[in-house]
Coordinates of C-alpha atoms and ligand atoms in Angstrom, one line a residue:
M1 CA 114.0 147.2 112.2
Q2 CA 114.8 150.5 110.8
S3 CA 117.4 149.6 108.1
L4 CA 117.1 151.0 104.7
S5 CA 117.8 147.8 102.8
P6 CA 116.3 144.3 103.1
P7 CA 118.4 141.7 104.9
A8 CA 121.4 140.7 102.7
G9 CA 120.8 137.8 100.3
Q10 CA 117.1 137.5 101.3
A11 CA 114.5 137.9 98.6
P12 CA 111.5 139.8 99.7
D13 CA 108.8 137.3 100.5
E14 CA 105.5 137.1 98.6
R15 CA 103.8 139.4 101.2
A16 CA 106.5 142.1 100.7
A17 CA 106.2 141.7 96.9
Q18 CA 102.4 142.2 97.2
A19 CA 103.1 145.3 99.4
L20 CA 105.2 146.7 96.6
R21 CA 102.4 146.2 94.1
V22 CA 99.9 147.8 96.3
F23 CA 102.2 150.7 97.1
A24 CA 102.1 151.7 93.4
R25 CA 98.5 152.7 93.9
F26 CA 99.4 155.5 96.4
E27 CA 100.6 159.0 95.7
S28 CA 104.4 158.9 96.1
D29 CA 107.1 160.9 94.4
A30 CA 109.0 157.9 93.2
P31 CA 108.6 154.2 92.6
A32 CA 109.3 151.8 95.5
M33 CA 112.6 149.9 95.7
H34 CA 111.7 147.5 98.4
A35 CA 109.3 146.7 101.2
V36 CA 110.1 145.0 104.5
P37 CA 107.8 143.9 107.3
H38 CA 108.0 146.4 110.1
G39 CA 107.3 146.7 113.8
S40 CA 105.7 144.4 116.3
G41 CA 102.0 145.3 116.3
H42 CA 99.5 142.5 117.1
I43 CA 96.8 143.5 114.6
N44 CA 97.7 144.9 111.1
D45 CA 100.3 143.8 108.6
T46 CA 102.9 146.6 108.5
F47 CA 105.6 147.3 106.0
A48 CA 108.3 149.9 105.6
V49 CA 108.5 150.9 101.9
T50 CA 111.6 152.6 100.6
C51 CA 111.6 154.8 97.5
R52 CA 114.4 156.9 95.9
N53 CA 113.3 160.3 94.9
A54 CA 114.4 162.4 92.0
Q55 CA 117.4 163.7 93.9
G56 CA 118.5 160.1 94.6
N57 CA 117.7 160.3 98.3
P58 CA 115.8 157.4 100.0
R59 CA 112.4 158.2 101.4
R60 CA 110.3 155.8 103.4
Y61 CA 106.6 155.2 103.7
L62 CA 104.6 153.1 106.2
L63 CA 102.2 150.8 104.4
Q64 CA 99.6 148.7 106.2
R65 CA 97.2 146.0 105.3
I66 CA 94.2 146.8 107.6
N67 CA 93.0 143.8 109.5
S68 CA 89.4 143.9 108.3
R69 CA 88.4 140.8 110.3
I70 CA 88.8 143.1 113.3
F71 CA 87.9 146.4 111.7
R72 CA 84.6 145.5 110.0
D73 CA 83.9 148.9 108.6
V74 CA 87.1 150.1 106.9
P75 CA 85.5 153.3 105.4
A76 CA 84.3 154.3 108.9
L77 CA 87.7 153.6 110.4
M78 CA 89.5 155.6 107.8
D79 CA 86.9 158.4 108.1
N80 CA 87.8 158.6 111.8
I81 CA 91.6 158.7 111.1
A82 CA 91.2 161.4 108.4
R83 CA 89.2 163.6 110.7
V84 CA 91.4 163.0 113.8
T85 CA 94.7 163.7 112.0
R86 CA 93.2 166.8 110.3
H87 CA 91.9 168.2 113.5
A88 CA 95.0 167.3 115.7
R89 CA 97.2 169.0 113.1
S90 CA 95.1 172.1 113.0
R91 CA 95.4 172.3 116.8
L92 CA 99.2 171.9 117.0
S93 CA 101.0 175.1 117.8
A94 CA 103.4 176.5 115.3
Q95 CA 106.3 175.8 117.8
A96 CA 105.3 172.2 118.4
T97 CA 108.1 169.7 117.8
E98 CA 105.7 166.7 117.8
R99 CA 104.0 165.5 114.7
V100 CA 100.7 164.0 113.6
L101 CA 100.5 161.0 111.4
T102 CA 100.0 162.0 107.7
L103 CA 97.9 159.8 105.5
I104 CA 99.2 159.4 101.9
P105 CA 96.2 159.3 99.6
D106 CA 95.9 156.8 96.8
R107 CA 96.1 158.1 93.2
D108 CA 92.3 158.7 93.2
G109 CA 92.6 160.8 96.4
A110 CA 91.1 158.2 98.6
A111 CA 92.3 157.5 102.2
F112 CA 92.8 153.8 101.5
T113 CA 92.9 151.4 98.6
H114 CA 92.2 147.7 97.8
D115 CA 94.5 145.1 96.4
D116 CA 93.3 142.5 93.9
T117 CA 92.1 140.2 96.6
G118 CA 89.9 143.0 98.0
A119 CA 92.0 143.6 101.1
A120 CA 92.2 147.2 102.3
W121 CA 95.5 149.1 102.6
R122 CA 96.6 152.5 103.8
C123 CA 99.8 154.4 103.7
Y124 CA 101.4 156.9 106.1
D125 CA 104.4 159.1 105.9
F126 CA 107.3 157.3 107.7
I127 CA 108.3 159.0 111.0
E128 CA 112.1 159.0 110.7
G129 CA 114.7 159.4 113.4
A130 CA 112.4 157.9 116.0
R131 CA 111.2 154.6 117.2
S132 CA 108.7 152.9 119.4
Y133 CA 109.6 150.7 122.4
D134 CA 108.0 147.3 123.3
L135 CA 109.8 147.5 126.6
L136 CA 110.5 150.7 128.4
E137 CA 114.2 151.4 129.2
R138 CA 114.1 154.6 131.2
P139 CA 111.6 156.5 133.4
E140 CA 112.0 159.5 131.2
Q141 CA 110.4 157.5 128.3
A142 CA 107.4 156.8 130.5
R143 CA 107.0 160.5 131.3
E144 CA 107.3 161.4 127.6
A145 CA 104.8 158.7 126.4
A146 CA 102.2 159.6 129.0
A147 CA 102.6 163.3 128.3
A148 CA 102.1 162.6 124.6
F149 CA 98.9 160.7 125.1
G150 CA 97.6 163.4 127.5
R151 CA 98.4 166.0 124.9
F152 CA 96.7 163.9 122.2
Q153 CA 93.5 163.8 124.3
G154 CA 93.8 167.6 124.7
L155 CA 94.2 168.2 120.9
L156 CA 91.0 166.2 120.3
A157 CA 88.9 167.7 123.1
D158 CA 87.1 170.1 120.7
L159 CA 86.8 167.7 117.7
P160 CA 83.7 168.9 115.9
A161 CA 80.6 166.7 115.7
P162 CA 79.6 164.1 114.7
R163 CA 80.8 161.6 117.3
L164 CA 83.5 159.3 115.9
H165 CA 82.5 155.9 114.7
E166 CA 83.1 153.1 117.2
T167 CA 85.6 151.1 115.1
I168 CA 85.4 148.2 117.6
P169 CA 82.1 148.4 119.5
A170 CA 82.4 148.1 123.3
F171 CA 86.2 147.9 123.0
H172 CA 86.9 148.7 126.7
H173 CA 83.5 147.7 128.0
T174 CA 84.9 145.6 130.8
R175 CA 81.6 144.0 131.7
R176 CA 81.0 142.8 128.2
R177 CA 84.6 141.6 127.9
F178 CA 83.9 139.6 131.1
E179 CA 80.7 138.2 129.7
T180 CA 82.3 137.2 126.4
F181 CA 85.0 135.4 128.5
L182 CA 82.4 133.5 130.5
E183 CA 80.5 132.5 127.4
L184 CA 83.7 131.1 125.8
V185 CA 84.5 129.2 129.0
R186 CA 81.0 127.7 128.7
R187 CA 81.3 126.8 125.1
D188 CA 85.0 125.7 125.1
P189 CA 85.3 125.9 121.3
A190 CA 88.9 124.8 121.1
G191 CA 88.9 122.2 124.0
R192 CA 91.3 124.3 126.0
V193 CA 89.4 125.2 129.1
A194 CA 90.8 122.3 131.1
L195 CA 94.3 123.8 130.5
V196 CA 93.5 127.1 132.1
R197 CA 91.5 126.4 135.3
D198 CA 93.8 128.5 137.5
E199 CA 93.6 131.5 135.1
I200 CA 89.8 131.2 135.0
A201 CA 89.7 131.2 138.8
F202 CA 92.0 134.2 138.9
A203 CA 89.6 136.1 136.6
N204 CA 86.5 135.0 138.3
A205 CA 87.9 136.2 141.6
R206 CA 88.2 139.7 140.1
E207 CA 84.8 140.1 138.5
A208 CA 83.8 142.9 140.9
M209 CA 86.4 145.2 139.3
V210 CA 84.8 145.2 135.9
D211 CA 81.8 147.5 136.7
R212 CA 83.6 150.2 138.6
L213 CA 84.4 152.7 135.9
L214 CA 81.3 151.8 133.9
D215 CA 79.2 152.7 137.0
L216 CA 81.0 155.9 137.6
H217 CA 80.5 156.8 134.0
A218 CA 76.8 155.9 134.1
R219 CA 76.4 158.2 137.2
G220 CA 78.0 161.1 135.3
D221 CA 81.2 161.2 137.2
L222 CA 83.5 160.1 134.4
P223 CA 82.8 161.9 131.1
E224 CA 83.0 160.4 127.7
R225 CA 85.9 161.9 125.7
T226 CA 87.7 161.3 122.4
T227 CA 90.5 158.9 123.5
H228 CA 93.1 156.8 121.8
N229 CA 92.1 153.5 123.5
D230 CA 95.3 151.6 122.5
T231 CA 98.0 153.6 124.3
K232 CA 100.5 150.8 124.7
L233 CA 104.0 152.1 124.8
N234 CA 104.9 151.0 121.3
N235 CA 102.1 153.2 119.9
V236 CA 104.1 156.4 120.5
M237 CA 107.4 157.2 118.7
L238 CA 110.2 158.7 120.7
D239 CA 113.0 160.7 119.0
D240 CA 116.3 158.8 118.7
A241 CA 118.4 161.8 119.6
T242 CA 116.4 163.6 122.2
G243 CA 114.1 160.9 123.6
R244 CA 111.2 163.3 123.3
A245 CA 107.8 162.0 122.1
V246 CA 107.5 162.7 118.4
C247 CA 104.2 161.2 117.3
V248 CA 101.3 159.2 118.6
I249 CA 100.6 156.4 116.2
D250 CA 98.1 153.5 115.7
L251 CA 95.0 155.5 115.4
D252 CA 92.6 152.6 114.7
T253 CA 90.8 152.8 118.0
V254 CA 90.6 156.6 118.4
M255 CA 87.0 156.9 119.3
P256 CA 84.7 157.8 122.3
G257 CA 86.1 156.4 125.5
L258 CA 87.2 157.3 129.0
A259 CA 90.5 159.1 129.6
L260 CA 91.2 156.4 132.2
Y261 CA 91.4 153.7 129.6
D262 CA 94.4 155.5 128.0
F263 CA 96.2 156.0 131.3
G264 CA 95.4 152.4 132.3
D265 CA 96.9 150.9 129.2
L266 CA 100.1 153.0 129.7
V267 CA 100.4 151.5 133.2
R268 CA 99.9 148.0 131.8
S269 CA 102.4 148.4 129.0
A270 CA 105.1 150.6 130.6
T271 CA 105.4 149.6 134.2
N272 CA 106.0 145.9 133.5
A273 CA 109.7 145.1 134.1
A274 CA 109.4 142.1 131.6
A275 CA 108.1 141.9 128.1
E276 CA 104.3 141.4 127.6
D277 CA 104.8 137.8 126.7
A278 CA 107.7 136.9 129.0
T279 CA 107.2 133.5 130.6
N280 CA 109.5 134.0 133.7
L281 CA 106.7 135.4 135.9
A282 CA 109.2 136.2 138.7
Q283 CA 110.3 139.1 136.5
V284 CA 106.9 140.5 136.0
V285 CA 106.6 143.3 138.4
A286 CA 105.1 146.8 138.1
R287 CA 108.0 149.3 138.6
P288 CA 107.0 152.0 141.0
E289 CA 109.3 154.6 139.6
I290 CA 107.7 154.1 136.2
F291 CA 104.3 154.5 137.6
T292 CA 105.4 157.8 139.1
A293 CA 106.9 159.0 135.9
L294 CA 103.7 158.1 134.0
T295 CA 101.5 159.9 136.5
E296 CA 103.8 163.0 136.3
G297 CA 103.8 163.0 132.5
Y298 CA 100.1 162.5 132.1
L299 CA 99.1 165.1 134.7
A300 CA 101.5 167.6 133.1
T301 CA 99.5 167.6 129.9
A302 CA 96.0 166.4 131.0
R303 CA 95.5 168.0 134.4
S304 CA 93.9 171.1 132.9
F305 CA 90.9 169.2 131.6
L306 CA 90.7 166.1 133.8
R307 CA 88.0 166.0 136.5
R308 CA 88.9 165.2 140.1
A309 CA 86.9 161.9 139.8
E310 CA 89.1 160.9 136.9
I311 CA 92.4 161.6 138.7
A312 CA 91.1 159.7 141.7
E313 CA 90.8 156.5 139.6
L314 CA 94.2 156.6 137.8
A315 CA 95.8 153.9 139.9
F316 CA 92.7 151.7 139.7
A317 CA 92.6 152.2 135.9
G318 CA 96.0 150.6 135.7
R319 CA 94.9 147.5 137.4
L320 CA 91.6 147.3 135.5
I321 CA 93.1 147.7 132.0
T322 CA 95.9 145.2 132.8
F323 CA 93.2 142.8 134.0
E324 CA 91.1 143.5 130.9
I325 CA 93.9 142.8 128.4
G326 CA 94.9 139.7 130.3
L327 CA 91.3 138.6 130.1
R328 CA 91.3 139.3 126.3
F329 CA 94.5 137.2 125.8
L330 CA 93.0 134.4 127.9
T331 CA 89.7 134.6 126.0
D332 CA 91.6 134.4 122.7
F333 CA 93.5 131.4 123.9
I334 CA 90.3 129.7 124.9
E335 CA 88.7 130.6 121.5
G336 CA 91.6 129.1 119.6
D337 CA 93.8 132.2 118.8
V338 CA 91.5 134.0 116.4
Y339 CA 92.3 137.7 117.3
F340 CA 95.8 138.6 118.3
K341 CA 98.7 137.6 116.1
T342 CA 100.7 134.8 117.7
K343 CA 104.2 133.6 117.1
R344 CA 104.1 130.2 118.9
P345 CA 101.6 127.8 120.3
G346 CA 100.4 129.0 123.7
H347 CA 101.5 132.6 123.0
N348 CA 98.2 134.1 124.1
L349 CA 98.2 132.0 127.3
D350 CA 101.8 133.2 128.0
R351 CA 100.6 136.7 127.6
A352 CA 97.5 136.2 129.8
R353 CA 99.6 134.7 132.6
N354 CA 102.0 137.5 132.3
Q355 CA 99.3 140.2 132.5
F356 CA 97.6 138.5 135.4
A357 CA 101.0 138.4 137.2
L358 CA 101.2 142.1 136.6
V359 CA 97.7 142.6 138.0
R360 CA 98.9 140.8 141.1
S361 CA 102.0 143.1 141.4
L362 CA 99.7 146.2 140.9
E363 CA 97.4 144.9 143.6
L364 CA 100.3 144.4 146.0
Q365 CA 101.3 148.0 145.5
Q366 CA 97.9 149.6 145.1
D367 CA 98.0 151.7 148.3
S368 CA 101.4 153.1 147.5
F369 CA 100.4 153.8 143.9
Q370 CA 97.3 155.6 145.1
R371 CA 99.4 157.7 147.5
T372 CA 101.7 158.6 144.5
V373 CA 98.6 159.8 142.6
D374 CA 97.3 161.7 145.5
R375 CA 100.6 163.4 146.2
L376 CA 101.2 164.4 142.6
A377 CA 97.6 165.6 142.1
A378 CA 98.0 167.8 145.2
Q379 CA 101.0 169.6 143.8
P380 CA 100.3 172.8 142.0
Ligands
ADP401 P1 99.3 147.5 114.9 O1 97.8 148.0 114.9 O2 99.4 146.2 114.2 O3 99.8 147.6 116.3 P2 100.7 150.0 114.3 O4 100.0 151.0 113.6 O5 100.9 150.2 115.7 O6 100.1 148.5 114.0 O7 102.2 149.8 113.6 C1 103.1 148.8 114.0 C2 104.4 149.4 114.3 O8 104.9 150.1 113.1 C3 104.5 150.4 115.4 O9 104.6 149.9 116.6 C4 105.7 151.3 115.0 O10 106.9 150.7 115.4 C5 105.6 151.3 113.5 N1 105.0 152.4 112.8 C6 103.6 152.6 112.7 N2 103.4 153.8 112.1 C7 104.6 154.3 111.7 C8 105.0 155.5 111.0 N3 104.1 156.4 110.5 N4 106.3 155.7 110.9 C9 107.2 154.8 111.4 N5 106.9 153.7 112.1 C10 105.6 153.5 112.3
GN1_402 C1 96.8 145.3 120.3 O1 97.5 147.0 117.8 P1 98.4 146.8 118.9 O2 99.4 145.7 118.8 O3 99.1 148.2 119.2 C2 95.3 145.6 120.7 C3 95.3 146.3 122.0 C4 95.9 145.4 123.1 C5 97.4 145.1 122.6 C6 98.0 144.2 123.6 C7 92.9 146.9 118.1 O4 97.5 146.5 120.2 O5 93.9 146.5 122.4 O6 96.0 146.1 124.3 O7 97.4 144.5 121.3 N1 94.7 146.4 119.6 C8 93.5 146.1 119.2 O8 99.4 144.2 123.3 O9 92.8 145.1 119.6
MG403 MG1 100.3 149.2 117.5

């Protein structure tokens, strides 16, 4: 994934060739040598582009074709990212070892560019010497990741007005997500509903969950904040040598939200002992030691601004967001796989079953996870 040369003997495919052509529109200190697909995100098309600078040293950039079927207003999206990166950078202390993503402008100074088909692309500095993890390996990584997202929320706490654009409206609005699911079950556009009766029953039995945080927010107990909203483990880079968090990435959904959505998605993506799409559901369990490490890491950097009512819902948020993403995978399967990238038939259904198994594991442990939160919150 991180090699500096393309696989031996393999010509770059047409997409990589197109990435190279697009890269020429960005400000870089040297022409690109090659581009290779990079990472395992479900949304954008991502490439690592390697240049050789005047001294003969390789330098990499991260080039992305933005998924404009999902992000309908690319100028608004990129306006958010430019403001967020500028502000977060200005708030980092001089001693900080962590970094903020750096946008590379195009040759006209714009934050993104278009290719000849009209698709939008952006370019970032490549974060070297670090990687992101699809599957967590050690509790220390959970602590680091959670601390990094808590710190990120803190850096954005005083982002000047105006409010950020909602790049995907109602992204974590769990009631609307549930209604969209019900609507697709009714319409059955891909003729798949009969295949997923058990999963639909699982979801219906949990409808009561979806209003809880929305109600607490409506009552004024949970404040709106600027949050990341996509805090899966592979959206933070950890240093290869030290294991420390280096950079929060994937800023497409940084917008107004609840702090709990960020903690919840960490629980979903980090506690799972199996990969998100693993089909051996016996291996899908929420690891308690990882939940503890996440809570410790998040409280270490977010406790100073979190309200008591937010801390009280941390364990619930893990179950809720796991359920929400499971429901989104199931909805996408029912709709005919129109949203998430898939690599095989039934991939979204595998993911949905996996996430629902994780919900079950979180439910079985909900009392002990709540006690963990209460115990850690009570410590000075
Ligand atoms: P998606 O929205 O499709 O998930 P991401 O922005 O998360 O796309 O990028 C996909 C992957 O590319 C990440 O998981 C990470 O491994 C890698 N990546 C993203 N940005 C950078 C960067 N600036 N430097 C190095 N690797 C990056
Ligand atoms: C997507 O972009 P990526 O792969 O980091 C999705 C998240 C889901 C996640 C599930 C913009 O995240 O909301 O939780 O897949 N991002 C968007 O793995 O929909
Ligand atoms: Mg990502």
